[in-house]
Amino acid sequence: MTKQANRVRVVFKFKDGQAVDEEVGIDHEYDALLWTAPEHLDNIKEERSKEGDVYSYGIILQEIITRGSPYSMYENLSAKEILDRVKKCSNPRFRPVVPEDYGHPEYHDLMSQCWEEAPTSRPRFDEIMKALKKLNGGKNINIVDNMIKMMEKYTDHLEELVAERTKQLEDEKAKTDELLYRMLPRTVAEQLKHGEAVSAETFDMVTIFFSDIVGFTKLAAESTPMQVVDLLNDLYTCFDQIVDQHHVYKVETIGDAYMVVSGLPERNGNRHAGEIARMSLDLLSATTTFVVRHKKEYRIQLRIGIHSGSCVAGVVGLKMPRYCLFGDTVNYASRMESSGLALRIHVSPECHEVLTELGGYHLIERGPVSMKGKGTIVTYFLAGYDGFDKTLPDLQFAAGLEEHSFK
């Protein structure tokens, strides 16, 4: 039975006046008897009775209502085992089980009457026609038309069900995509979704940001684990909202450390230094109004370091893939942060050069700084840029050198 363009077509193949399976063989002989009344199972070659046809009609009703094959609810039984149980005429009788919420209750009653054990207890087809007429609001309708009508109804319901499940699937897919986009850059995530290999890529010039909280170890020691979790969750939620306003990619957070990059995986000329610089100032400004829930008088002492240079980036891992950055630029940026000061944005000479080229950034020379692996270099502090009018922390409240951990 198929439905196309609001038309339903029922296709049977007839042999000796009976509808039969097109390929009934040894393997299918028991399946073909599932519509057969119990009284005819002992001698399948004898002529069928009208009462037996009514029984068969009851099984067809089960197929239509459940949208499944005869006795489809007994998945663990073979056709032969089902027929053996039907033939036993046990009490209670062995018949298909159809949930009450499937179809109209009166169809259930009619179906149950059609497969009564005693042939004489089954309704005649003229009685079935009267019952169908009543179910169809008094309209005259033949049995095949009624079957078609029921199939149309259930097919429409099935289409609605499929549409609903498809919508649910699309919603879940959207959630999965959103989670993937949080774990990986969107362009990289799209490549993985399409089954493409994501090769490591070299970027000639990017700017990397690192930050940590000066005095965090002491603060954590004075707080409960849950208070520390709440603090970092609140702080990074605040930071994430600011990060989303800039052309940057948040790489990761480890404890109180926060890492961001600009210039990859999407290259943006030499704007990367400016994006990171502006974001750094916005983050530093946000700490002036940030409140620690369990220490409302406490002020976050954010320390930031930024550096510009080349690096390699790629996806690492299969179970929990991560987009990782490699190269000396990463180490250099990390050391700019760890050798910096609280409430300050420590800028490397390479990043200073790019910002100077962009123009409009206010940089203060810090002077020579000894840095592991680099020797003594002249670094800078970023104080603002043309048009920046947000409040920055008052440096007189910055943590003392004894509270810093320099690396």
Coordinates of C-alpha atoms in Angstrom, one line a residue:
M1 CA 0.0 0.0 0.0
T2 CA 1.5 3.3 -1.0
K3 CA 0.5 7.0 -0.8
Q4 CA 1.3 9.5 -3.4
A5 CA -0.2 12.9 -4.1
N6 CA -3.1 12.2 -1.7
R7 CA -3.9 8.9 -3.4
V8 CA -3.6 5.5 -1.8
R9 CA -3.1 2.4 -3.8
V10 CA -3.6 -1.1 -2.5
V11 CA -1.7 -3.8 -4.4
F12 CA -2.5 -7.5 -4.1
K13 CA -1.6 -10.5 -6.2
F14 CA -4.4 -13.1 -6.4
K15 CA -4.2 -16.8 -6.9
D16 CA -7.3 -19.1 -6.9
G17 CA -9.4 -16.2 -5.7
Q18 CA -7.3 -15.4 -2.7
A19 CA -4.8 -12.7 -1.9
V20 CA -1.3 -14.2 -1.5
D21 CA 2.3 -13.2 -1.1
E22 CA 4.0 -12.8 -4.4
E23 CA 6.8 -15.0 -3.3
V24 CA 5.4 -17.7 -1.0
G25 CA 7.9 -20.5 -0.6
I26 CA 9.1 -22.8 2.1
D27 CA 10.7 -19.9 4.0
H28 CA 7.4 -17.9 3.9
E29 CA 4.7 -20.5 4.3
Y30 CA 4.3 -19.9 8.0
D31 CA 4.3 -16.1 7.5
A32 CA 1.6 -16.4 4.9
L33 CA -0.7 -18.2 7.4
L34 CA -0.6 -15.5 10.1
W35 CA -4.0 -14.1 8.7
T36 CA -5.6 -17.6 8.8
A37 CA -8.3 -18.4 11.3
P38 CA -7.5 -21.1 13.9
E39 CA -10.1 -23.5 12.6
H40 CA -8.4 -23.6 9.2
L41 CA -4.8 -24.1 10.5
D42 CA -5.1 -27.9 10.8
N43 CA -6.0 -28.2 7.1
I44 CA -4.7 -25.3 5.2
K45 CA -5.8 -26.8 1.9
E46 CA -9.5 -26.8 2.7
E47 CA -11.8 -24.1 1.4
R48 CA -11.9 -21.0 3.5
S49 CA -15.1 -20.0 5.2
K50 CA -16.7 -16.6 5.4
E51 CA -16.1 -16.6 9.2
G52 CA -12.4 -17.3 8.5
D53 CA -12.4 -14.3 6.1
V54 CA -13.8 -12.1 9.0
Y55 CA -10.9 -13.4 11.2
S56 CA -8.4 -12.4 8.5
Y57 CA -10.0 -9.0 8.3
G58 CA -9.5 -8.6 12.0
I59 CA -5.7 -9.3 11.6
I60 CA -5.6 -6.7 8.7
L61 CA -7.2 -4.2 11.1
Q62 CA -4.4 -4.9 13.6
E63 CA -1.8 -4.2 10.8
I64 CA -3.5 -0.9 10.0
I65 CA -3.9 0.3 13.6
T66 CA -0.3 -0.7 14.6
R67 CA 1.3 0.1 11.3
G68 CA 3.1 -3.2 11.6
S69 CA 3.0 -6.8 10.4
P70 CA 0.7 -9.4 11.9
Y71 CA 1.7 -10.2 15.5
S72 CA 4.6 -7.7 15.1
M73 CA 4.6 -7.1 18.9
Y74 CA 5.9 -10.7 19.4
E75 CA 9.4 -10.1 18.1
N76 CA 10.9 -13.0 20.0
L77 CA 8.5 -15.6 18.5
S78 CA 8.8 -17.1 15.0
A79 CA 5.7 -17.4 12.8
K80 CA 5.5 -21.1 13.4
E81 CA 5.5 -20.5 17.2
I82 CA 2.8 -17.9 16.9
L83 CA 0.6 -20.3 14.8
D84 CA 1.1 -23.1 17.3
R85 CA -0.2 -20.9 20.1
V86 CA -3.2 -19.7 18.0
K87 CA -4.1 -23.3 17.2
K88 CA -4.1 -24.3 20.9
C89 CA -7.3 -22.3 21.5
S90 CA -6.1 -21.5 25.0
N91 CA -7.8 -19.3 27.5
P92 CA -7.1 -16.5 27.3
R93 CA -6.8 -16.8 23.5
F94 CA -3.5 -15.9 21.8
R95 CA -4.0 -12.8 19.6
P96 CA -2.1 -9.6 18.7
V97 CA -1.8 -7.1 21.5
V98 CA -2.7 -3.6 20.4
P99 CA -2.2 -0.7 22.9
E100 CA -5.5 1.0 23.8
D101 CA -4.2 4.5 22.8
Y102 CA -3.7 3.2 19.2
G103 CA -6.8 4.2 17.1
H104 CA -10.4 4.6 17.9
P105 CA -11.7 2.4 20.8
E106 CA -14.6 1.1 18.6
Y107 CA -12.1 -0.1 16.0
H108 CA -10.5 -2.1 18.8
D109 CA -13.9 -3.6 19.7
L110 CA -14.6 -4.5 16.1
M111 CA -11.1 -6.0 15.6
S112 CA -11.5 -8.1 18.8
Q113 CA -14.9 -9.4 17.7
C114 CA -13.5 -10.4 14.3
W115 CA -10.9 -12.8 15.8
E116 CA -13.2 -14.5 18.3
E117 CA -12.3 -18.2 18.8
A118 CA -15.7 -19.5 17.9
P119 CA -16.5 -18.7 14.2
T120 CA -20.1 -18.2 15.0
S121 CA -19.2 -15.5 17.5
R122 CA -17.6 -13.4 14.8
P123 CA -19.7 -10.6 13.1
R124 CA -20.9 -11.1 9.6
F125 CA -19.5 -8.7 6.9
D126 CA -22.9 -7.0 6.7
E127 CA -22.6 -6.3 10.4
I128 CA -19.1 -5.1 9.9
M129 CA -20.3 -2.7 7.2
K130 CA -23.0 -1.3 9.7
A131 CA -20.3 -0.8 12.3
L132 CA -18.0 1.0 9.8
K133 CA -20.9 3.2 8.6
K134 CA -21.5 4.2 12.2
L135 CA -17.8 4.9 12.7
N136 CA -17.8 7.1 9.5
G137 CA -20.7 9.3 10.6
G138 CA -23.4 7.4 8.7
K139 CA -21.7 7.6 5.4
N140 CA -21.8 4.5 3.1
I141 CA -18.4 3.1 2.6
N142 CA -17.1 -0.3 1.6
I143 CA -14.5 -2.2 3.5
V144 CA -11.6 -1.5 1.2
D145 CA -12.4 2.2 1.2
N146 CA -12.6 2.2 5.0
M147 CA -9.2 0.5 5.1
I148 CA -7.8 3.0 2.8
K149 CA -9.3 5.8 4.8
M150 CA -7.7 4.4 8.0
M151 CA -4.3 4.1 6.2
E152 CA -4.5 7.7 5.0
K153 CA -5.3 8.8 8.5
Y154 CA -2.4 6.8 10.0
T155 CA 0.0 7.8 7.2
D156 CA -0.8 11.5 7.8
H157 CA -0.2 10.9 11.5
L158 CA 3.1 9.1 10.7
E159 CA 4.2 12.0 8.5
E160 CA 3.4 14.4 11.3
L161 CA 5.4 12.2 13.7
V162 CA 8.3 12.0 11.3
A163 CA 8.3 15.9 10.9
E164 CA 8.2 16.2 14.7
R165 CA 11.1 13.7 15.2
T166 CA 13.0 15.4 12.4
K167 CA 12.6 18.8 14.2
Q168 CA 13.8 17.2 17.4
L169 CA 16.8 15.7 15.6
E170 CA 17.6 19.1 14.1
D171 CA 17.3 20.8 17.5
E172 CA 19.7 18.2 19.0
K173 CA 22.1 18.6 16.1
A174 CA 22.1 22.4 16.6
K175 CA 23.0 21.9 20.3
T176 CA 25.8 19.5 19.3
D177 CA 27.1 22.0 16.8
E178 CA 27.0 24.8 19.4
L179 CA 29.0 22.6 21.8
L180 CA 31.5 21.8 19.1
Y181 CA 31.8 25.5 18.2
R182 CA 32.7 26.2 21.8
M183 CA 35.4 23.6 21.8
L184 CA 36.9 24.4 18.4
P185 CA 37.1 27.4 16.1
R186 CA 34.0 27.4 13.8
T187 CA 36.0 27.0 10.6
V188 CA 37.9 24.0 12.1
A189 CA 34.7 22.5 13.4
E190 CA 33.1 22.7 10.0
Q191 CA 36.0 20.8 8.4
L192 CA 35.7 18.1 11.0
K193 CA 31.9 17.8 10.5
H194 CA 32.5 17.3 6.8
G195 CA 35.0 14.5 7.5
E196 CA 37.9 16.6 6.3
A197 CA 41.4 16.2 7.8
V198 CA 42.5 19.3 9.8
S199 CA 46.2 19.7 9.2
A200 CA 48.4 21.8 11.5
E201 CA 48.9 25.2 10.0
T202 CA 51.7 27.8 10.4
F203 CA 50.7 31.4 11.0
D204 CA 53.3 34.1 10.4
M205 CA 52.0 36.6 12.8
V206 CA 49.4 36.4 15.6
T207 CA 49.1 38.0 19.0
I208 CA 48.6 35.9 22.1
F209 CA 47.1 37.0 25.4
F210 CA 47.7 35.4 28.8
S211 CA 46.3 36.5 32.2
D212 CA 46.2 35.2 35.7
I213 CA 45.0 36.5 39.1
V214 CA 47.7 37.8 41.5
G215 CA 47.1 36.4 44.9
F216 CA 44.8 33.7 43.7
T217 CA 46.6 30.9 45.6
K218 CA 46.1 32.8 48.9
L219 CA 42.5 33.6 48.0
A220 CA 41.8 29.9 47.1
A221 CA 43.3 28.8 50.4
E222 CA 40.9 31.1 52.3
S223 CA 37.8 29.8 50.3
T224 CA 35.9 26.6 50.0
P225 CA 36.3 24.6 46.8
M226 CA 32.7 25.5 45.8
Q227 CA 33.5 29.2 46.4
V228 CA 36.5 29.0 44.1
V229 CA 34.4 27.3 41.4
D230 CA 31.8 30.0 41.7
L231 CA 34.4 32.8 41.6
L232 CA 36.1 31.4 38.4
N233 CA 32.7 30.7 36.8
D234 CA 31.5 34.2 37.4
L235 CA 34.8 35.8 36.3
Y236 CA 35.1 33.8 33.1
T237 CA 31.5 34.2 32.2
C238 CA 32.1 38.0 32.4
F239 CA 35.3 37.6 30.4
D240 CA 33.7 35.4 27.7
Q241 CA 31.1 38.0 27.1
I242 CA 33.8 40.6 26.4
V243 CA 35.9 38.2 24.3
D244 CA 32.8 37.7 22.0
Q245 CA 32.9 41.4 21.2
H246 CA 36.4 41.1 19.6
H247 CA 37.9 39.3 16.6
V248 CA 39.7 36.8 18.8
Y249 CA 39.6 33.1 19.8
K250 CA 39.6 31.9 23.4
V251 CA 42.0 29.0 23.5
E252 CA 41.6 27.7 27.0
T253 CA 41.4 28.3 30.7
I254 CA 43.5 26.4 33.3
G255 CA 42.7 27.4 36.9
D256 CA 43.0 31.1 37.1
A257 CA 44.9 31.4 33.8
Y258 CA 43.1 32.6 30.7
M259 CA 44.5 32.3 27.1
V260 CA 43.2 34.1 24.0
V261 CA 44.7 34.6 20.5
S262 CA 43.9 36.8 17.5
G263 CA 45.1 36.2 13.9
L264 CA 44.2 32.5 13.8
P265 CA 42.5 30.4 12.5
E266 CA 41.2 33.3 10.5
R267 CA 44.0 35.7 9.5
N268 CA 43.3 39.4 10.0
G269 CA 46.3 41.2 8.7
N270 CA 48.1 43.1 11.5
R271 CA 44.8 43.8 13.3
H272 CA 45.5 40.9 15.7
A273 CA 47.6 43.1 18.0
G274 CA 44.9 45.8 18.1
E275 CA 42.1 43.3 18.8
I276 CA 44.1 41.8 21.7
A277 CA 45.1 45.2 23.1
R278 CA 41.5 46.5 23.0
M279 CA 40.2 43.3 24.6
S280 CA 42.8 43.4 27.3
L281 CA 41.8 47.0 28.3
D282 CA 38.1 45.9 28.3
L283 CA 38.9 42.9 30.6
L284 CA 41.0 45.1 32.9
S285 CA 38.2 47.6 33.1
A286 CA 35.6 44.9 33.9
T287 CA 37.5 43.9 37.1
T288 CA 36.7 47.4 38.6
T289 CA 33.0 46.4 38.9
F290 CA 33.4 42.6 39.4
V291 CA 32.2 41.4 42.8
V292 CA 33.5 38.2 44.4
R293 CA 30.4 36.6 45.9
H294 CA 31.9 35.4 49.2
K295 CA 34.3 38.3 49.6
K296 CA 32.5 41.3 48.4
E297 CA 35.3 43.7 49.4
Y298 CA 37.9 41.8 47.5
R299 CA 39.2 43.3 44.2
I300 CA 40.5 41.0 41.5
Q301 CA 44.2 41.7 40.7
L302 CA 44.4 40.8 37.0
R303 CA 47.8 40.5 35.4
I304 CA 48.1 40.4 31.6
G305 CA 50.9 39.7 29.2
I306 CA 50.6 40.0 25.3
H307 CA 53.1 39.1 22.6
S308 CA 53.1 39.0 18.8
G309 CA 54.9 36.4 16.7
S310 CA 54.5 33.3 14.6
C311 CA 53.1 29.9 15.8
V312 CA 51.7 26.6 14.6
A313 CA 48.1 25.6 15.4
G314 CA 46.2 22.4 15.0
V315 CA 43.7 19.9 16.4
V316 CA 45.1 17.4 18.9
G317 CA 43.2 14.3 20.2
L318 CA 40.2 12.3 19.1
K319 CA 38.1 11.7 22.3
M320 CA 38.2 15.3 23.4
P321 CA 39.8 17.2 20.5
R322 CA 41.4 20.5 21.3
Y323 CA 42.7 23.3 19.1
C324 CA 46.2 23.8 20.4
L325 CA 48.9 26.4 19.7
F326 CA 52.6 25.5 19.6
G327 CA 55.9 27.5 19.3
D328 CA 58.1 30.0 21.0
T329 CA 55.5 32.7 20.7
V330 CA 53.2 30.8 23.1
N331 CA 56.0 30.5 25.7
Y332 CA 57.1 34.2 25.2
A333 CA 53.5 35.4 25.7
S334 CA 53.2 33.3 28.9
R335 CA 56.4 34.8 30.3
M336 CA 55.2 38.3 29.4
E337 CA 52.3 37.6 31.8
S338 CA 54.3 35.9 34.5
S339 CA 56.9 38.7 34.5
G340 CA 54.2 41.4 34.5
L341 CA 52.5 43.3 37.3
A342 CA 49.1 43.3 38.8
L343 CA 46.5 45.6 37.1
R344 CA 48.9 46.1 34.2
I345 CA 49.0 44.9 30.5
H346 CA 52.6 43.9 29.8
V347 CA 53.5 44.3 26.2
S348 CA 56.5 42.6 24.4
P349 CA 58.7 44.7 22.1
E350 CA 57.4 42.8 19.1
C351 CA 53.8 43.5 20.0
H352 CA 54.7 47.1 20.7
E353 CA 56.1 47.4 17.2
V354 CA 52.8 46.2 15.6
L355 CA 50.7 48.5 17.8
T356 CA 52.9 51.5 16.9
E357 CA 52.4 50.6 13.3
L358 CA 48.6 50.5 13.8
G359 CA 48.8 53.9 15.7
G360 CA 46.6 55.4 18.4
Y361 CA 47.7 53.1 21.3
H362 CA 49.2 54.6 24.5
L363 CA 52.2 52.7 25.6
I364 CA 54.5 53.4 28.5
E365 CA 58.1 52.0 28.5
R366 CA 58.7 49.8 31.5
G367 CA 62.4 49.5 30.9
P368 CA 64.7 46.5 30.7
V369 CA 63.3 43.2 32.0
S370 CA 65.3 40.0 32.4
M371 CA 63.3 37.1 30.9
K372 CA 64.1 33.4 30.8
G373 CA 65.2 32.3 27.3
K374 CA 65.2 36.0 26.1
G375 CA 67.8 37.7 28.2
T376 CA 67.2 41.4 29.0
I377 CA 64.6 43.1 26.9
V378 CA 62.8 46.4 26.9
T379 CA 59.0 45.9 27.6
Y380 CA 56.0 48.2 27.8
F381 CA 52.7 48.7 29.6
L382 CA 49.5 49.4 27.6
A383 CA 47.6 52.3 29.2
G384 CA 44.8 52.9 26.6
Y385 CA 44.1 54.0 23.1
D386 CA 42.6 57.0 21.4
G387 CA 38.9 57.2 22.3
F388 CA 39.1 54.7 25.1
D389 CA 37.1 56.1 28.1
K390 CA 36.4 53.2 30.3
T391 CA 37.5 53.1 33.9
L392 CA 40.7 51.2 34.7
P393 CA 41.8 50.0 38.1
D394 CA 43.6 52.5 40.3
L395 CA 47.2 51.4 40.4
Q396 CA 47.6 52.5 44.0
F397 CA 45.6 49.5 45.0
A398 CA 47.8 47.1 43.0
A399 CA 49.2 44.1 44.8
G400 CA 52.7 44.5 46.1
L401 CA 55.7 42.7 44.6
E402 CA 55.8 40.3 47.5
E403 CA 52.3 39.0 46.5
H404 CA 53.5 38.3 42.9
S405 CA 54.8 35.0 41.6
F406 CA 57.4 35.8 38.9
K407 CA 58.6 33.1 36.5

